[in-house]
PDB file of C-alpha atoms in Angstrom:
ATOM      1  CA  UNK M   1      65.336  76.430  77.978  1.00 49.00           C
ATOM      2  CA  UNK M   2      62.826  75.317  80.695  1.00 53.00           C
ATOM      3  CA  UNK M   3      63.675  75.714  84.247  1.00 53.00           C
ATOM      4  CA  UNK M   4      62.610  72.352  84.637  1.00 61.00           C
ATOM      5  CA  UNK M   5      65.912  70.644  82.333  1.00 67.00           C
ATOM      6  CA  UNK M   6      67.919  72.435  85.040  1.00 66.00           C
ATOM      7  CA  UNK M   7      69.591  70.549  87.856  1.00 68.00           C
ATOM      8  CA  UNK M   8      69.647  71.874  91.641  1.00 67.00           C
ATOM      9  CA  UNK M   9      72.455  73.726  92.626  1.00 67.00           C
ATOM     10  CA  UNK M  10      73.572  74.014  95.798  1.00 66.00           C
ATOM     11  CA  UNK M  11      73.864  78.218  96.599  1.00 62.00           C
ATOM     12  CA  UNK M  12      73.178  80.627  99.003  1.00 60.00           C
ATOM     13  CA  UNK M  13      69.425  79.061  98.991  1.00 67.00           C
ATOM     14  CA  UNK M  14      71.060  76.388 101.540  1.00 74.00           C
ATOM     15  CA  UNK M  15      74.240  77.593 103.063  1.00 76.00           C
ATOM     16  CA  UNK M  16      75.560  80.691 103.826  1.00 79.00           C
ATOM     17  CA  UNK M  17      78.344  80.530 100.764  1.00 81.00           C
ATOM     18  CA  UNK M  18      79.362  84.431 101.606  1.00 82.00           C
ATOM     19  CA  UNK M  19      80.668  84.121 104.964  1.00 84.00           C
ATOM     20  CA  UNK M  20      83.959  85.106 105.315  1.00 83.00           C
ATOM     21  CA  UNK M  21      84.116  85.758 101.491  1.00 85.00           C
ATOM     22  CA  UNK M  22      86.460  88.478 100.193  1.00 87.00           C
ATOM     23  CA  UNK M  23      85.423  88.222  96.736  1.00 90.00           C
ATOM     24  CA  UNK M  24      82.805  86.331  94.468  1.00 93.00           C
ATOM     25  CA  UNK M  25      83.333  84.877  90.745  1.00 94.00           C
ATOM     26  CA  UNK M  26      79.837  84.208  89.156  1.00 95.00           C
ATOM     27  CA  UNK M  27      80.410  82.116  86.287  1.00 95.00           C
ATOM     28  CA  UNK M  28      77.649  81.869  83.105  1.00 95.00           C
ATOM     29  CA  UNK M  29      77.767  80.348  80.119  1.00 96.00           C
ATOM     30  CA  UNK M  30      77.143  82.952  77.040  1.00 95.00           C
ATOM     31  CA  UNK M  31      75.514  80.052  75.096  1.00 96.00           C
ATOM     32  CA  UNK M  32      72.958  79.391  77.570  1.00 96.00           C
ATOM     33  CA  UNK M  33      70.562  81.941  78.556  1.00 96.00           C
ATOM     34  CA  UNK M  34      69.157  79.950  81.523  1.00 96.00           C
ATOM     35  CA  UNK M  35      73.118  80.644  83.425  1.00 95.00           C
ATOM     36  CA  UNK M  36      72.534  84.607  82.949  1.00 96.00           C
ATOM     37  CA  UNK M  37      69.044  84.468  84.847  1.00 95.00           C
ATOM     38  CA  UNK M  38      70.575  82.479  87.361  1.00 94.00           C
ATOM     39  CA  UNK M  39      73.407  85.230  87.810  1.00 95.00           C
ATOM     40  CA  UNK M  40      70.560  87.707  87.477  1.00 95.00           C
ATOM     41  CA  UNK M  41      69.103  85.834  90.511  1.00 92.00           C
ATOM     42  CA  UNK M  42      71.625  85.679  92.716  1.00 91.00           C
ATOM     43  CA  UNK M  43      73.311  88.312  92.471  1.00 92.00           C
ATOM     44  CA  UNK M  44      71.246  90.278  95.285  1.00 88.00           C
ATOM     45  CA  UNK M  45      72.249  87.591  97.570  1.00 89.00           C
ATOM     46  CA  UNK M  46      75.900  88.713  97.278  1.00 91.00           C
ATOM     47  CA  UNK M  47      76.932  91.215 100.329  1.00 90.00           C
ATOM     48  CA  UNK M  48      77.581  94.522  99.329  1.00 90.00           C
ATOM     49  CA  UNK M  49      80.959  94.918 100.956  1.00 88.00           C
ATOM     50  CA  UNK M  50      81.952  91.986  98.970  1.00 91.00           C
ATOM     51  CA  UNK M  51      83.671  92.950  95.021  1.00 92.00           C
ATOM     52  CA  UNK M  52      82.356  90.835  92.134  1.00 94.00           C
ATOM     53  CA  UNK M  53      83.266  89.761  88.535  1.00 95.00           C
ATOM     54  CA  UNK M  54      80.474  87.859  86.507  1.00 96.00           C
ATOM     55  CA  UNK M  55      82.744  85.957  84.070  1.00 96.00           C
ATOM     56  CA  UNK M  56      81.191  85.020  80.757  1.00 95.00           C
ATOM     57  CA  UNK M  57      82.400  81.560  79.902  1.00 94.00           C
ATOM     58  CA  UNK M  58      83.009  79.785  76.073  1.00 93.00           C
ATOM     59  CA  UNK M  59      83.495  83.321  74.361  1.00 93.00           C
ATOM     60  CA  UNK M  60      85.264  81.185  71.806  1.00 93.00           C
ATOM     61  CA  UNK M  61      81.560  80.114  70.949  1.00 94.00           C
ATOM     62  CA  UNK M  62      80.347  83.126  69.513  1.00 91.00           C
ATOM     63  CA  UNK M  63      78.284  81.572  66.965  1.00 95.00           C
ATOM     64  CA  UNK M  64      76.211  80.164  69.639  1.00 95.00           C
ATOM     65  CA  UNK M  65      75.846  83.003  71.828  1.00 94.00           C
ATOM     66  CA  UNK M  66      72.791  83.496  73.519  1.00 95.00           C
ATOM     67  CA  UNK M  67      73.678  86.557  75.929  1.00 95.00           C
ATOM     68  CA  UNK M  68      74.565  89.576  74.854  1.00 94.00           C
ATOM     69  CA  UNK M  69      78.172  91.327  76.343  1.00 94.00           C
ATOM     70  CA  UNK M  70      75.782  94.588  76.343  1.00 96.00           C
ATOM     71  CA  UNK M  71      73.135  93.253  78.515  1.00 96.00           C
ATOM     72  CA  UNK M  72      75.541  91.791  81.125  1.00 96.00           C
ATOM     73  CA  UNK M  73      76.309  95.655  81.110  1.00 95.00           C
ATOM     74  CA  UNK M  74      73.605  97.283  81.260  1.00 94.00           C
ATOM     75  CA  UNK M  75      72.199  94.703  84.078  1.00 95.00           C
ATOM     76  CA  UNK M  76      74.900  95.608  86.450  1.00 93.00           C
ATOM     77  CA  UNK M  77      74.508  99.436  85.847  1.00 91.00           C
ATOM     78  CA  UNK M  78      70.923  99.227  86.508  1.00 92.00           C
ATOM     79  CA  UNK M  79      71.756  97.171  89.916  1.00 89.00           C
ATOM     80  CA  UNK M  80      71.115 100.182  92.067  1.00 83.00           C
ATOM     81  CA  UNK M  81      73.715  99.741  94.820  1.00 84.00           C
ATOM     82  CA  UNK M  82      74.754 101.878  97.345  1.00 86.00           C
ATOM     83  CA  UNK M  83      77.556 104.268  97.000  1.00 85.00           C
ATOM     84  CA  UNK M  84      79.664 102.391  99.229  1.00 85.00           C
ATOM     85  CA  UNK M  85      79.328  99.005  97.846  1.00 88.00           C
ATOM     86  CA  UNK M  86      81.947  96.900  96.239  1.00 89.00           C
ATOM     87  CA  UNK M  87      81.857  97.111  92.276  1.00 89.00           C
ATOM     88  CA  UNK M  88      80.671  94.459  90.192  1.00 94.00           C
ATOM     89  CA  UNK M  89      82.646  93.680  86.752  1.00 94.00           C
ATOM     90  CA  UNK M  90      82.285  91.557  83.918  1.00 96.00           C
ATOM     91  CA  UNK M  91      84.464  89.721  81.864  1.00 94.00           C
ATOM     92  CA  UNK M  92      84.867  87.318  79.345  1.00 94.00           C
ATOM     93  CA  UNK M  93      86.841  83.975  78.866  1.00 94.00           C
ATOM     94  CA  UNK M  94      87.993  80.564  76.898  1.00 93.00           C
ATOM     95  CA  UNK M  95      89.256  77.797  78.350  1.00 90.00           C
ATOM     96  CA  UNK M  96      89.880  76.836  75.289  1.00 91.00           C
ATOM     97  CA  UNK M  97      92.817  79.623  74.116  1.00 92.00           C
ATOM     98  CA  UNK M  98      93.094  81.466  77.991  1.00 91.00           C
ATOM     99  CA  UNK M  99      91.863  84.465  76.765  1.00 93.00           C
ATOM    100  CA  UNK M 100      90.327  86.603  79.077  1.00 92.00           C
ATOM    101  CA  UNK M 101      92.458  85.148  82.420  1.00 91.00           C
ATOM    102  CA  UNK M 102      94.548  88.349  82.514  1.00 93.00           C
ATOM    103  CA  UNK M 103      91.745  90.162  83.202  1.00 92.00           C
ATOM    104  CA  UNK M 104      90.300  87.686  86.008  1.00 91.00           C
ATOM    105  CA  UNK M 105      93.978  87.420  87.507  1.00 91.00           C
ATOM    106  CA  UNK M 106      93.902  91.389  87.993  1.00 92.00           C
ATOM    107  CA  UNK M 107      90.722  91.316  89.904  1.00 92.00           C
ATOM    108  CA  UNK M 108      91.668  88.656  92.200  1.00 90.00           C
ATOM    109  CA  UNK M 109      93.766  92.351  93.662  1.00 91.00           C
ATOM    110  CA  UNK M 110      90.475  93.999  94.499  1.00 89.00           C
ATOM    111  CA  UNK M 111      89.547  91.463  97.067  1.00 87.00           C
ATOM    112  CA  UNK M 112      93.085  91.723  98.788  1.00 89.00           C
ATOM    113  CA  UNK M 113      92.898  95.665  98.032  1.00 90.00           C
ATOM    114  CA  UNK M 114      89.444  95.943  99.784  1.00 86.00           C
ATOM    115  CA  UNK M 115      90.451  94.003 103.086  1.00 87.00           C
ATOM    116  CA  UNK M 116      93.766  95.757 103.172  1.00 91.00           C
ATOM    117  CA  UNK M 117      92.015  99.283 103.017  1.00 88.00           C
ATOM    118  CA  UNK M 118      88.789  97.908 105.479  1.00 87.00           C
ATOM    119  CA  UNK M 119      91.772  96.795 107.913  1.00 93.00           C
ATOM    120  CA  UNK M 120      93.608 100.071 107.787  1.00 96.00           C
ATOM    121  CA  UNK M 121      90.608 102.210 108.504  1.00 94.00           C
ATOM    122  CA  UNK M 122      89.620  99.841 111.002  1.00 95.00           C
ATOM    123  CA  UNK M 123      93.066 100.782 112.913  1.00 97.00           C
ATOM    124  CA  UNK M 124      92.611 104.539 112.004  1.00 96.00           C
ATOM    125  CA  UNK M 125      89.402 104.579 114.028  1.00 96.00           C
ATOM    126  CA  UNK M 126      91.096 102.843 116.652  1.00 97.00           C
ATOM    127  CA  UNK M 127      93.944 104.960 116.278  1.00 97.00           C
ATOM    128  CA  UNK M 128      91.431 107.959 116.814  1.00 96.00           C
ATOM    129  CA  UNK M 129      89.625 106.214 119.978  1.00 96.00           C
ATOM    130  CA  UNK M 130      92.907 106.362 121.534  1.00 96.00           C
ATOM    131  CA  UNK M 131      94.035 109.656 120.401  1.00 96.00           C
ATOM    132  CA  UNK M 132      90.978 111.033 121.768  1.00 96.00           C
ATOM    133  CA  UNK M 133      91.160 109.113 125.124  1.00 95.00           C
ATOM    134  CA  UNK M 134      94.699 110.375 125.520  1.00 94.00           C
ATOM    135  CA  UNK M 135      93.575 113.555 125.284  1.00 94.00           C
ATOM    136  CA  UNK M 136      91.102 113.535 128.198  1.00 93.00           C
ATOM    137  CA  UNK M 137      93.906 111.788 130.548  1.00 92.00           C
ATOM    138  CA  UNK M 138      96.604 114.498 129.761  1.00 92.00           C
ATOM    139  CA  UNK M 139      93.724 117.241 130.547  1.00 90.00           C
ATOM    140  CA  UNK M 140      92.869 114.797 133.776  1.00 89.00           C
ATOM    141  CA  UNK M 141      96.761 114.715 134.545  1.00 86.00           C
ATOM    142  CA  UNK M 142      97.305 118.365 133.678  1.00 87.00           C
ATOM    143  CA  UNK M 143      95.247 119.000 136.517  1.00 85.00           C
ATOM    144  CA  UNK M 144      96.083 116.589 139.462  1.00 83.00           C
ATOM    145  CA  UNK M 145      98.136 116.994 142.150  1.00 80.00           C
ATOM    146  CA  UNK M 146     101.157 114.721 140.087  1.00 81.00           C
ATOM    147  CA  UNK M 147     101.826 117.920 138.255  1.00 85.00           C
ATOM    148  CA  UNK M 148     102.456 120.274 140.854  1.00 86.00           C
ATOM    149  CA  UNK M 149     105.453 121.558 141.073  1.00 88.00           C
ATOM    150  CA  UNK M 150     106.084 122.730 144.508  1.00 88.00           C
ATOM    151  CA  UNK M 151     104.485 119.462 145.653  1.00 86.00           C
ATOM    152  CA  UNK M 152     106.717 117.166 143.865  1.00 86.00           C
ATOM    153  CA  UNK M 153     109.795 119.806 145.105  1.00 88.00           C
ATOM    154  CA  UNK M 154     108.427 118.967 148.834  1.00 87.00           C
ATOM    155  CA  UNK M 155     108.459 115.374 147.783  1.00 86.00           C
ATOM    156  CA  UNK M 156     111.936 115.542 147.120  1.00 88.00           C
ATOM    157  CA  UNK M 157     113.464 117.611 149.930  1.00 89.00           C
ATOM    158  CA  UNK M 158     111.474 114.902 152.176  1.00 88.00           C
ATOM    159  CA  UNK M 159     112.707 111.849 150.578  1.00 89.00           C
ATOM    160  CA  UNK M 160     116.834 113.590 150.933  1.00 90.00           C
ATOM    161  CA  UNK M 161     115.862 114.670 154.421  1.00 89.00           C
ATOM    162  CA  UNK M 162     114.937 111.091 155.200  1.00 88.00           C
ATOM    163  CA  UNK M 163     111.467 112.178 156.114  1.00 87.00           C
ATOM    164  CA  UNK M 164     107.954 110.229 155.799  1.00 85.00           C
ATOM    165  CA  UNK M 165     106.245 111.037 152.509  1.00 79.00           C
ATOM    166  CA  UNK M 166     102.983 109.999 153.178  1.00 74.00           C
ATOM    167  CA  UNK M 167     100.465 111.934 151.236  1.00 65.00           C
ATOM    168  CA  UNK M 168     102.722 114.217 149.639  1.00 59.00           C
ATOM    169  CA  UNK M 169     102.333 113.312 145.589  1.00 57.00           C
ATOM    170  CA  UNK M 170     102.663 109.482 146.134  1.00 52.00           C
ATOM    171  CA  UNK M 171     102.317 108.922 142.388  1.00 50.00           C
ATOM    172  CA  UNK M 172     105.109 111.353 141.068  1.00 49.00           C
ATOM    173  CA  UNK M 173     107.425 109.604 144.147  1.00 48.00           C
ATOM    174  CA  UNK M 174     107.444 106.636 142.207  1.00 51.00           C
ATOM    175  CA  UNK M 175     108.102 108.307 138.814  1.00 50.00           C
ATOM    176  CA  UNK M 176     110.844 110.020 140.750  1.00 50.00           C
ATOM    177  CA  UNK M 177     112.498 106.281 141.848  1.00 52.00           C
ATOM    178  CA  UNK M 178     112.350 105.183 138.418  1.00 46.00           C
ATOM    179  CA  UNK M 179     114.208 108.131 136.880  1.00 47.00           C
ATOM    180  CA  UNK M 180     116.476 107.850 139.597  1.00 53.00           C
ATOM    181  CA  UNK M 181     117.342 104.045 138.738  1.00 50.00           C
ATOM    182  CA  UNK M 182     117.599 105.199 135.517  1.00 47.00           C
ATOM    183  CA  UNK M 183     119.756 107.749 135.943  1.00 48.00           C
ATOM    184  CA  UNK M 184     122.072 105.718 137.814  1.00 51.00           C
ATOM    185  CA  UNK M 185     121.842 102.534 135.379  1.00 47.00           C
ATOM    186  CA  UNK M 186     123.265 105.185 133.034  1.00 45.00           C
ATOM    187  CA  UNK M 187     125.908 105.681 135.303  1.00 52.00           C
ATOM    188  CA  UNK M 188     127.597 102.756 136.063  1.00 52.00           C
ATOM    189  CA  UNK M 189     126.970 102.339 131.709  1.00 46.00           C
ATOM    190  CA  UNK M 190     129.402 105.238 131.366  1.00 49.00           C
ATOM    191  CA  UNK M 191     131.959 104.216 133.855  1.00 47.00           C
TER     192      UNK M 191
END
């Protein structure tokens, strides 16, 4: 069929149809040829990250085929992507008897799948970035004044004594006030 029977489309060409897509569903028509070029086409325009199925309409029209199950396969093994990137599938389907809409309701998981496991290493690197800067304050503390022990003893012989504790580990008199308010909240709990 001549490219010039076929009507515009509106695609990627004029907006950006991927943005904020967690999956894509490119449909063709296995009677006409012209649909599999145009899946052939476009498919480079898909982002990586993003899992697709190219779905192979009117399979109950077999006697009119016109593309081939097996080079719908061997296109997408010869696509070349990276490692990393989302698969691409294929599939089959009639409207006319449903067959084939197992199979697409099953993939509609590996969008939700790939988010899920993008968001969850997404908070294990944060998780890490914190670990990590955790690590450098507890080194930091480890080594202030806060956890000196005769200091923070001084501390509290001044405070009983009623004496001034200016400059004597300021920091740790304040942890000291809370666990003392805490101690007594538990106190009057008990009584």
């Amino acid at each position: 069929m001549d490219t010039e029977d076929v009507a515009p489309t509106l695609d990627a060409e004029f907006i950006d149809v991927y943005k904020g897509t967690s999956g894509v569903i490119m449909l063709l028509d296995i009677t006409k040829y012209w649909t599999y070029e145009y899946v052939q086409r476009e498919l480079g325009k898909v982002p990586e990250d993003i899992p697709v199925i190219i779905m192979g309409g009117h399979r109950d029209l077999e006697e009119k085929r016109a593309v081939l199950s097996e080079e719908v396969h061997s296109f997408i093994a010869e696509l070349n992507r990276p490692r990393h990137a989302a698969a691409v599938y294929y599939m089959e389907a009639s409207m006319k008897d449903g067959f084939g809409l197992k199979y697409l309701y099953r993939f509609f998981n590996v969008p939700f799948l790939e988010l899920q496991r993008q968001t969850l290493l997404a908070q294990l690197r944060r998780n890490e970035e914190d670990l990590e800067a955790i690590k450098v304050e507890l080194d930091v503390h480890e080594q202030s004044e806060e956890q000196d022990y005769d200091k923070f003893r001084e501390l509290l012989e001044r405070k009983r004594k009623g004496l001034p504790t200016n400059g004597v580990c300021t920091v740790a008199a304040g942890a000291n006030e809370t666990a003392e308010a805490s101690s007594s909240a538990t106190e009057e709990r008990d009584v």
